[in-house]
PDB file of C-alpha atoms in Angstrom:
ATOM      1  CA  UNK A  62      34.099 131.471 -91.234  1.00 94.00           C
ATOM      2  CA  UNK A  63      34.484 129.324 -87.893  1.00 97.00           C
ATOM      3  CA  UNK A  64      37.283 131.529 -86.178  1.00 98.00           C
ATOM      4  CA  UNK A  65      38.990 134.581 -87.762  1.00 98.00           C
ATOM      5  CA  UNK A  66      41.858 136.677 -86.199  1.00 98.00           C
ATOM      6  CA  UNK A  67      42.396 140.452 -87.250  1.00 98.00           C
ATOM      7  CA  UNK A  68      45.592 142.323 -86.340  1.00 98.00           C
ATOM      8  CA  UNK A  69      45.726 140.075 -83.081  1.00 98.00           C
ATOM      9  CA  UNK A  70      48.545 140.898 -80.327  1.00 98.00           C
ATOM     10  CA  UNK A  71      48.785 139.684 -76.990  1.00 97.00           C
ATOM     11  CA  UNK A  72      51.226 140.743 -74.394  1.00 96.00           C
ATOM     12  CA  UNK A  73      51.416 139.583 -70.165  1.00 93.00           C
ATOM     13  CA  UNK A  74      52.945 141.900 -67.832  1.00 90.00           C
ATOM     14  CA  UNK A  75      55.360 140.258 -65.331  1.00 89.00           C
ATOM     15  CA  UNK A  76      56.974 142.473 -62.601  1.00 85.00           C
ATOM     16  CA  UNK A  77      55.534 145.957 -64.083  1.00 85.00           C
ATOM     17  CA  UNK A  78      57.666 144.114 -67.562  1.00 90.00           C
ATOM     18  CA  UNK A  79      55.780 143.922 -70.797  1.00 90.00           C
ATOM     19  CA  UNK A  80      56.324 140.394 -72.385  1.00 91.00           C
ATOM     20  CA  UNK A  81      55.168 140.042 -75.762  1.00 93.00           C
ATOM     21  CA  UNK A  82      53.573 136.603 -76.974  1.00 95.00           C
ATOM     22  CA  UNK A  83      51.208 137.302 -80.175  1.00 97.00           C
ATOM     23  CA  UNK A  84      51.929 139.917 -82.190  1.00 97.00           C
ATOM     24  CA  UNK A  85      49.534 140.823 -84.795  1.00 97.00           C
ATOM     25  CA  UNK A  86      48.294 137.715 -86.078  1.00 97.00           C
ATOM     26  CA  UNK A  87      45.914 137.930 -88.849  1.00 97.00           C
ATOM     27  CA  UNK A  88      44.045 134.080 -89.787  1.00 96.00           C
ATOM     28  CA  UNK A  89      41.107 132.742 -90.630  1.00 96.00           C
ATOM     29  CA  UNK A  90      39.493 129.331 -90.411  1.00 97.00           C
ATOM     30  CA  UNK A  91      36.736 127.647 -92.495  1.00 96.00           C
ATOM     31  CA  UNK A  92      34.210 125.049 -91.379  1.00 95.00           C
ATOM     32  CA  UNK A  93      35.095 120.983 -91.323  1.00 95.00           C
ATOM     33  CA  UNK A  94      39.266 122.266 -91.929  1.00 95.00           C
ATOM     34  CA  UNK A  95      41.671 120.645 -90.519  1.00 95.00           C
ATOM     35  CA  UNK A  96      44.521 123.196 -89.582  1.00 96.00           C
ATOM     36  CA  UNK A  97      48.013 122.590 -87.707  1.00 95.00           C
ATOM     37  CA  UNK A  98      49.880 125.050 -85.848  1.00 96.00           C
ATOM     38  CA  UNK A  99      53.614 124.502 -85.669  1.00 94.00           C
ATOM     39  CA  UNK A 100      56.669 126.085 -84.138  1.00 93.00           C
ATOM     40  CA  UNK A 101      59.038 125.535 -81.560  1.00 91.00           C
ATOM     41  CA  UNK A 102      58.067 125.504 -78.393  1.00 89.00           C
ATOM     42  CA  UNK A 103      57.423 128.894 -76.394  1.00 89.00           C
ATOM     43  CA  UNK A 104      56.129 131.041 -80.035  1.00 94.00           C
ATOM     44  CA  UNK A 105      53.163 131.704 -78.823  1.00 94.00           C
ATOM     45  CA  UNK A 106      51.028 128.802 -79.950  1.00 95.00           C
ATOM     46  CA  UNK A 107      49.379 127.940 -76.440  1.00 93.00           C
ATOM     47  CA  UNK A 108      48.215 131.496 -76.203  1.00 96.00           C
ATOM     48  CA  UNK A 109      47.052 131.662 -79.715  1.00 97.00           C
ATOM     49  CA  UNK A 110      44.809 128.355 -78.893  1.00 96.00           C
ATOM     50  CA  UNK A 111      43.950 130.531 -75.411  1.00 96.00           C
ATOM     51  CA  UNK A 112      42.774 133.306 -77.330  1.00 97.00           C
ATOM     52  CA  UNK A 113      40.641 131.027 -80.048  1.00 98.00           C
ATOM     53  CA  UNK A 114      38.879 129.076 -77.155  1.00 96.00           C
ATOM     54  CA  UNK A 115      37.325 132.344 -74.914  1.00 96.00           C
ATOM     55  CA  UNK A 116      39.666 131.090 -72.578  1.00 95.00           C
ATOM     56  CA  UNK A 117      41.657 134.910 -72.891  1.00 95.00           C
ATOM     57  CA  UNK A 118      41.185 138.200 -74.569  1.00 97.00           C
ATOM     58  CA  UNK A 119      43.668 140.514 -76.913  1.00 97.00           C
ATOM     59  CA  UNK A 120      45.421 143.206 -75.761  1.00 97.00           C
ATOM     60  CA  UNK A 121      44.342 144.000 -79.014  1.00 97.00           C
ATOM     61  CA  UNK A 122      42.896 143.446 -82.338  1.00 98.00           C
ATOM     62  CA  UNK A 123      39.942 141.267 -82.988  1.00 98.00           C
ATOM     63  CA  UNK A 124      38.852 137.342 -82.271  1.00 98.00           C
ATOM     64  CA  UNK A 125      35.906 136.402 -83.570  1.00 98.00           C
ATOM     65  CA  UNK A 126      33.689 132.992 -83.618  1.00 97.00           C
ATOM     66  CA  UNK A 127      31.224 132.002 -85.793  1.00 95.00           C
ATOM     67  CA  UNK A 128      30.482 136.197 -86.003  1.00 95.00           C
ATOM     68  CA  UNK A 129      30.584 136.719 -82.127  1.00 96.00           C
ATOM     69  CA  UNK A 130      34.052 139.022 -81.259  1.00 97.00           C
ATOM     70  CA  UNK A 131      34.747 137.479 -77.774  1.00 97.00           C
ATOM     71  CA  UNK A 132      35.932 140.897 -76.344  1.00 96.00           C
ATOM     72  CA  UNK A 133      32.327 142.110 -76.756  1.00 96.00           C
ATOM     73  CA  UNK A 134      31.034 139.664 -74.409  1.00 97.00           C
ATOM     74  CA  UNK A 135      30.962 139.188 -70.080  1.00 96.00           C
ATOM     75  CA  UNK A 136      32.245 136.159 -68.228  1.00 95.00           C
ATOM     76  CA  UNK A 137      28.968 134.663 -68.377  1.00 94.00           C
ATOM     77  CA  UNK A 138      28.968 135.048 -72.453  1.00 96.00           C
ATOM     78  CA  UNK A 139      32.032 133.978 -72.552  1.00 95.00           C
ATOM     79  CA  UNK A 140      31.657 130.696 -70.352  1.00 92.00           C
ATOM     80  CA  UNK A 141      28.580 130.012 -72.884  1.00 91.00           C
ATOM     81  CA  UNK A 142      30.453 130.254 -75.389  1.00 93.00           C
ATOM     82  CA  UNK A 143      33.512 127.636 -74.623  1.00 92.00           C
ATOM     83  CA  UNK A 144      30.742 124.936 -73.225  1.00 89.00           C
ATOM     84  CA  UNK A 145      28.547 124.967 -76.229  1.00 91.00           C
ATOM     85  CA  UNK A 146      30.509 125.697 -79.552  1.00 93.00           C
ATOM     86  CA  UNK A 147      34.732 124.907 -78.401  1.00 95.00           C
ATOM     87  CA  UNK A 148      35.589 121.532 -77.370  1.00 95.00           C
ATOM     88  CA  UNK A 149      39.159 121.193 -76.073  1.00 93.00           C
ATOM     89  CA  UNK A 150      41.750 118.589 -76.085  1.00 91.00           C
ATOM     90  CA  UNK A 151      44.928 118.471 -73.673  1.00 82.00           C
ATOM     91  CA  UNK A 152      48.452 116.906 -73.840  1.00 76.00           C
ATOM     92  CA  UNK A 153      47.486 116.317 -70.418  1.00 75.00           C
ATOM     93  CA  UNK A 154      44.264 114.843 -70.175  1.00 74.00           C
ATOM     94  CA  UNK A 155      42.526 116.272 -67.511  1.00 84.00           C
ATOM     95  CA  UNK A 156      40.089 113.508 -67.012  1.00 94.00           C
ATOM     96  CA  UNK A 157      38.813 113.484 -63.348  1.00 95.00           C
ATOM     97  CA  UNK A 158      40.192 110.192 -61.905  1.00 95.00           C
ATOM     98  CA  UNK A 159      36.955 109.803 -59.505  1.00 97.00           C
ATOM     99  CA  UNK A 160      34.402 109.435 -62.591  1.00 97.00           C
ATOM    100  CA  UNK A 161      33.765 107.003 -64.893  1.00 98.00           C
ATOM    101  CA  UNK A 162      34.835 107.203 -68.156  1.00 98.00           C
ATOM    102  CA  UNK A 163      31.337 107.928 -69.597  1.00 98.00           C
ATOM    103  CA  UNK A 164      30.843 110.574 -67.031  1.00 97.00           C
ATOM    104  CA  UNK A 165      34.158 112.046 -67.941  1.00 97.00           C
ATOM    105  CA  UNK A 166      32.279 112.662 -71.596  1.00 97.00           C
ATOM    106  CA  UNK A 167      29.143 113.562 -70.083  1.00 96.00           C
ATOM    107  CA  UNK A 168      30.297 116.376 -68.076  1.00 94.00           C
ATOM    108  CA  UNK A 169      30.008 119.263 -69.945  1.00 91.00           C
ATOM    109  CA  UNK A 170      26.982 118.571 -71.098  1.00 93.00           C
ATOM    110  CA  UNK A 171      25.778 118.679 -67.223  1.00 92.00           C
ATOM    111  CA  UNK A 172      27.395 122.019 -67.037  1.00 88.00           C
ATOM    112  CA  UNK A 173      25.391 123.419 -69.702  1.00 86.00           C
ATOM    113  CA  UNK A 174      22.515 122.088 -67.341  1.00 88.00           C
ATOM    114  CA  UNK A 175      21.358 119.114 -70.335  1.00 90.00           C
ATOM    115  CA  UNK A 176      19.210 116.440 -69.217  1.00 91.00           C
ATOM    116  CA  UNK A 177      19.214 112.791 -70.359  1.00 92.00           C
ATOM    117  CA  UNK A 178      23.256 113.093 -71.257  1.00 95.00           C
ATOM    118  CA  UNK A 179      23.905 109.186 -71.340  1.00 95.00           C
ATOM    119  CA  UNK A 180      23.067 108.362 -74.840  1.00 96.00           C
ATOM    120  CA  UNK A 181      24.691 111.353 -75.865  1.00 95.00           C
ATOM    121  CA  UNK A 182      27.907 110.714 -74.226  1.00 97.00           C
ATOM    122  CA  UNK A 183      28.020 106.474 -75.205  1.00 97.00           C
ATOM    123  CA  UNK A 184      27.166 107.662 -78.656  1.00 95.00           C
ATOM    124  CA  UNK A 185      30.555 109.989 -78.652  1.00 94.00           C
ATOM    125  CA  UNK A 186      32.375 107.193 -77.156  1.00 95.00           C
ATOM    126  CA  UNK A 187      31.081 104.797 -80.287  1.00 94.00           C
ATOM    127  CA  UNK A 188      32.589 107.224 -82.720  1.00 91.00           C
ATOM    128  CA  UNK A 189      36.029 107.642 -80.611  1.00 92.00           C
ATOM    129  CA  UNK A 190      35.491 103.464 -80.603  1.00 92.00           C
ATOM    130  CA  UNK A 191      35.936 103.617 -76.638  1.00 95.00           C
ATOM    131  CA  UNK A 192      32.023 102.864 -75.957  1.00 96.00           C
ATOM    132  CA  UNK A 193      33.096  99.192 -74.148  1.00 97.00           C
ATOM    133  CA  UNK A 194      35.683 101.068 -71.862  1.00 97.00           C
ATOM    134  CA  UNK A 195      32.192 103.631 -70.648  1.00 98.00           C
ATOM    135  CA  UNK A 196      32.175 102.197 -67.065  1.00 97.00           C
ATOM    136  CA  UNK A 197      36.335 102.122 -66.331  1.00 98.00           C
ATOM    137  CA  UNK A 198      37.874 105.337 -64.452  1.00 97.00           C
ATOM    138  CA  UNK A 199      40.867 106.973 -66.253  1.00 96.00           C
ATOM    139  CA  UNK A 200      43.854 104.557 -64.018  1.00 95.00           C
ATOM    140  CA  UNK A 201      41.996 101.166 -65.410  1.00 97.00           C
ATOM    141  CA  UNK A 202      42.667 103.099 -69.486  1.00 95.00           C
ATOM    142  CA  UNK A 203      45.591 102.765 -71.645  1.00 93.00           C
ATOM    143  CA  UNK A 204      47.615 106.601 -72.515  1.00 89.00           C
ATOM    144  CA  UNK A 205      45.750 106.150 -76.129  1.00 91.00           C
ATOM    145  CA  UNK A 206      42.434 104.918 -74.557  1.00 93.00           C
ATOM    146  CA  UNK A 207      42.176 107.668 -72.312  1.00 93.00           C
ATOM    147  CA  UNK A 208      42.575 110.524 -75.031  1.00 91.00           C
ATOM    148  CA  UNK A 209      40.164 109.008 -77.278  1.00 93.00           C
ATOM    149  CA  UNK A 210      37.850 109.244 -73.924  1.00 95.00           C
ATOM    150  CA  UNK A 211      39.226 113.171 -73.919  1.00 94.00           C
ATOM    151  CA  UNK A 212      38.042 113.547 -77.431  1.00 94.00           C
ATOM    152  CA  UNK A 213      34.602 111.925 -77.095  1.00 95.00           C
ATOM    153  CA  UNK A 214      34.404 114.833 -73.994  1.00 95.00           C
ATOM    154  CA  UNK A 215      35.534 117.753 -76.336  1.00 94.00           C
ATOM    155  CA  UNK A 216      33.021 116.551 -78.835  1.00 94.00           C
ATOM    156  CA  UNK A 217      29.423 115.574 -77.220  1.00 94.00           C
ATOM    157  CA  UNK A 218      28.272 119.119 -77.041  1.00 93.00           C
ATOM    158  CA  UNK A 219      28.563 119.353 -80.650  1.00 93.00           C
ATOM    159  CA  UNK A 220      31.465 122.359 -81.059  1.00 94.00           C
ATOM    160  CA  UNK A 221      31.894 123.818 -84.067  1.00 95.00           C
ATOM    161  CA  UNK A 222      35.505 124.096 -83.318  1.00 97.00           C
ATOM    162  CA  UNK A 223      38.045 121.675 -81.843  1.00 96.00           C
ATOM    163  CA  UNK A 224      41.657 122.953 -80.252  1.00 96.00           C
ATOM    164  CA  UNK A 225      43.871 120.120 -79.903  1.00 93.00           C
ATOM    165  CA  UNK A 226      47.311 120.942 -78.060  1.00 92.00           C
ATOM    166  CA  UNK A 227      49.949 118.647 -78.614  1.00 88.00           C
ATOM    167  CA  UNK A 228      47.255 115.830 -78.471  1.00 88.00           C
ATOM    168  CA  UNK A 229      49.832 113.300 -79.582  1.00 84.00           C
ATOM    169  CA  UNK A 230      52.652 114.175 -77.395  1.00 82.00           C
ATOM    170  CA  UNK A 231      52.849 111.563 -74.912  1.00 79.00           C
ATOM    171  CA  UNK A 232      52.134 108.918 -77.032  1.00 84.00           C
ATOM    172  CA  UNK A 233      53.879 106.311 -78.677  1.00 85.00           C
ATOM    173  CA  UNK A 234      54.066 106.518 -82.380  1.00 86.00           C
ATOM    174  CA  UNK A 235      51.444 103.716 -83.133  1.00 86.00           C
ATOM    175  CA  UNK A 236      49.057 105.124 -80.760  1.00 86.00           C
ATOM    176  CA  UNK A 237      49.618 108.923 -82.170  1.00 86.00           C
ATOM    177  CA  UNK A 238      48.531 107.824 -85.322  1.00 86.00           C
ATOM    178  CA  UNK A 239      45.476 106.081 -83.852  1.00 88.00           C
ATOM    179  CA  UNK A 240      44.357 109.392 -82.195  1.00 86.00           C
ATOM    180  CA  UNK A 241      45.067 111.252 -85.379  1.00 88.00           C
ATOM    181  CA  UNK A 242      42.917 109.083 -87.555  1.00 89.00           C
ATOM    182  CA  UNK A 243      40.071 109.406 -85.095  1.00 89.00           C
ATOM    183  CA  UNK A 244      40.043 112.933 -85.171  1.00 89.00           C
ATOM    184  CA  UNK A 245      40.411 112.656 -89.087  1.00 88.00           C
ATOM    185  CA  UNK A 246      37.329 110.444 -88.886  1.00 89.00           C
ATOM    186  CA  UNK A 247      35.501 113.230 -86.103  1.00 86.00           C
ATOM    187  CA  UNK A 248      36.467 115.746 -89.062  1.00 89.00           C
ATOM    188  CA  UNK A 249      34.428 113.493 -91.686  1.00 90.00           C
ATOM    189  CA  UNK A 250      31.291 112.660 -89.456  1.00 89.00           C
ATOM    190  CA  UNK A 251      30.965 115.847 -87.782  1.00 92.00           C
ATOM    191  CA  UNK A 252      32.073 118.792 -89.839  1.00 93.00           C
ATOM    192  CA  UNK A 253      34.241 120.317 -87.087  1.00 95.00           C
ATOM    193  CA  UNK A 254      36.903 122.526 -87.747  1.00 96.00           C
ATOM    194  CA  UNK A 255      40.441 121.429 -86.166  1.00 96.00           C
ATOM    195  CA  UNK A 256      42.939 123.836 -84.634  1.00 97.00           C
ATOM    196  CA  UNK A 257      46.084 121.548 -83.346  1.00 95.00           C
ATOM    197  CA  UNK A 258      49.377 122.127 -82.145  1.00 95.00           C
ATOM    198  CA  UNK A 259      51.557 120.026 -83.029  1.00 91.00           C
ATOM    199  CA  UNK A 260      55.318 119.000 -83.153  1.00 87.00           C
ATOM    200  CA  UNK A 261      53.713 115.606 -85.093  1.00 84.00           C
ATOM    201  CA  UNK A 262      55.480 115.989 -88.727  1.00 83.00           C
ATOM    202  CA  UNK A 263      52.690 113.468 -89.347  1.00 81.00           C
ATOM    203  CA  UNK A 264      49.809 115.161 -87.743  1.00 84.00           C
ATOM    204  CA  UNK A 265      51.286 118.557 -89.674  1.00 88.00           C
ATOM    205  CA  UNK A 266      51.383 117.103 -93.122  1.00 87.00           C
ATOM    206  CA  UNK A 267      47.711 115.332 -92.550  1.00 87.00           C
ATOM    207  CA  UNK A 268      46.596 118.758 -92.014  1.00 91.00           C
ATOM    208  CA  UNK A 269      44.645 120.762 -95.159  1.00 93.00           C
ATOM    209  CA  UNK A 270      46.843 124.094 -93.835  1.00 93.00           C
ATOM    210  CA  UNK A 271      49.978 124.401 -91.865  1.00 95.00           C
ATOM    211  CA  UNK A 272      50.525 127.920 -90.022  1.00 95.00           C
ATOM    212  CA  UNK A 273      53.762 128.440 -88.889  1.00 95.00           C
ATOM    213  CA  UNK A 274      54.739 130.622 -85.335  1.00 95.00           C
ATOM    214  CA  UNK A 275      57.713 132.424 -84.757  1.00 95.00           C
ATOM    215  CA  UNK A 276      58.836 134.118 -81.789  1.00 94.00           C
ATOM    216  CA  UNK A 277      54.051 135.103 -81.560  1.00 95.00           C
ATOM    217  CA  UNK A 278      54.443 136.133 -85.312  1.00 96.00           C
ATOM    218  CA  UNK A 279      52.682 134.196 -88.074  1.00 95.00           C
ATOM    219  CA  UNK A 280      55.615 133.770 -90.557  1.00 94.00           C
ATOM    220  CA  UNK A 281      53.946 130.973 -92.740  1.00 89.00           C
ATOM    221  CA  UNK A 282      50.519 129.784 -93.934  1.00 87.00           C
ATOM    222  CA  UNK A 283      50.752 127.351 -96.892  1.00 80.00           C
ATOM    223  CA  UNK A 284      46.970 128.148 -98.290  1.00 61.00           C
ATOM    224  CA  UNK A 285      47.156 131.911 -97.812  1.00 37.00           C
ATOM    225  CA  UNK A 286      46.852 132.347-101.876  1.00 37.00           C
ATOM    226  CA  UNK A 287      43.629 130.124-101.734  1.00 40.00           C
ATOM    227  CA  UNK A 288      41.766 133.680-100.162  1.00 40.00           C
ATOM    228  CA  UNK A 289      40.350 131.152 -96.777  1.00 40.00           C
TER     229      UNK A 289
END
């Protein structure tokens, strides 16, 4: 398995107050699947995304990634981890405004400390069919342009695993569906599993699984009889 979750629960304390916002979450994902997480807005699906990237710990049970349990490891593990087997991909893009396009998508391969990233990076941007925008900064890029730049940055270190959240959300319809057949295609060529939020009916019913969040508990998971 890519990323399995055992008994998960996460809770923040605010003002000496203990807010709940996972509550033991059980999942697992398999390589090169495509799975959408859905529910309204404030269930817990950011954090759930936090915890499967390294990017936070449980207060309890067990995250693991390709057979590493991310609690076991130190901040410099951990760091390792998200730069050479996550990729991530924001509603908001993120992309530095001062850098090109291609050395948006080259970046974290430089902070892994990789030499020789060009062909690399123009390579990603041929499969997220943004190569010809490589020397543009983000303002000169279209809202769809620049996420397919995002994407070709979340994959050129070759993760096993992809988070999306709410990739789709500021875009037009058209557009949305552009992004989701890239990352369709990404799925194809690359074998990478997909973990998205979404609020996209579309991007929900391309998925292979849907897992459903309520109030940090998993109330649905339409392949749980298949034994993934």
């Amino acid at each position: 398995m890519v990323l399995e979750f055992h008994n998960v629960s996460k809770h923040y304390t605010v003002a000496e107050r203990r807010i709940p916002a996972l509550s033991d979450v059980t999942l697992r994902l398999a390589p090169a699947e495509y799975v959408a997480l859905v529910g309204r807005s404030g269930c817990g699906k950011t954090t759930l995304l936090n915890l499967a990237g390294a990017a936070d710990l449980p207060s309890s049970g067990e995250v693991v990634l390709e057979g590493v349990q991310t609690s076991s490891l130190d901040d410099d593990a951990l760091t390792r981890l998200r730069r050479t087997r996550i990729g991530f991909v924001f509603q908001f893009l993120q992309l530095l405004p001062s850098l090109s396009a291609v050395e948006n998508v080259e970046l974290p391969l430089q902070l892994a400390g990789a030499r020789g990233t060009r062909p690399r990076a123009l390579r990603m941007m041929e499969l997220a069919g943004v190569a010809d925008l490589a020397r543009r900064h983000p303002h000169q890029l279209s809202g769809g342009q620049m996420q397919c730049v995002a994407i070709a940055r979340a994959l050129v270190h070759g993760p096993s695993l992809l988070l999306a959240d709410e990739p789709t959300g500021r875009l037009d319809t058209k557009t949305g569906e552009t992004v989701m057949d890239l990352l369709l295609e990404v799925r194809r060529e690359l074998g990478t599993t997909i973990l998205m939020a979404t609020h996209s009916l579309a991007a929900a019913t391309a998925s292979d699984r849907r897992l459903v969040l309520s109030n940090g508990t998993l109330v649905g998971d339409d392949c749980a009889a298949s034994g993934l």
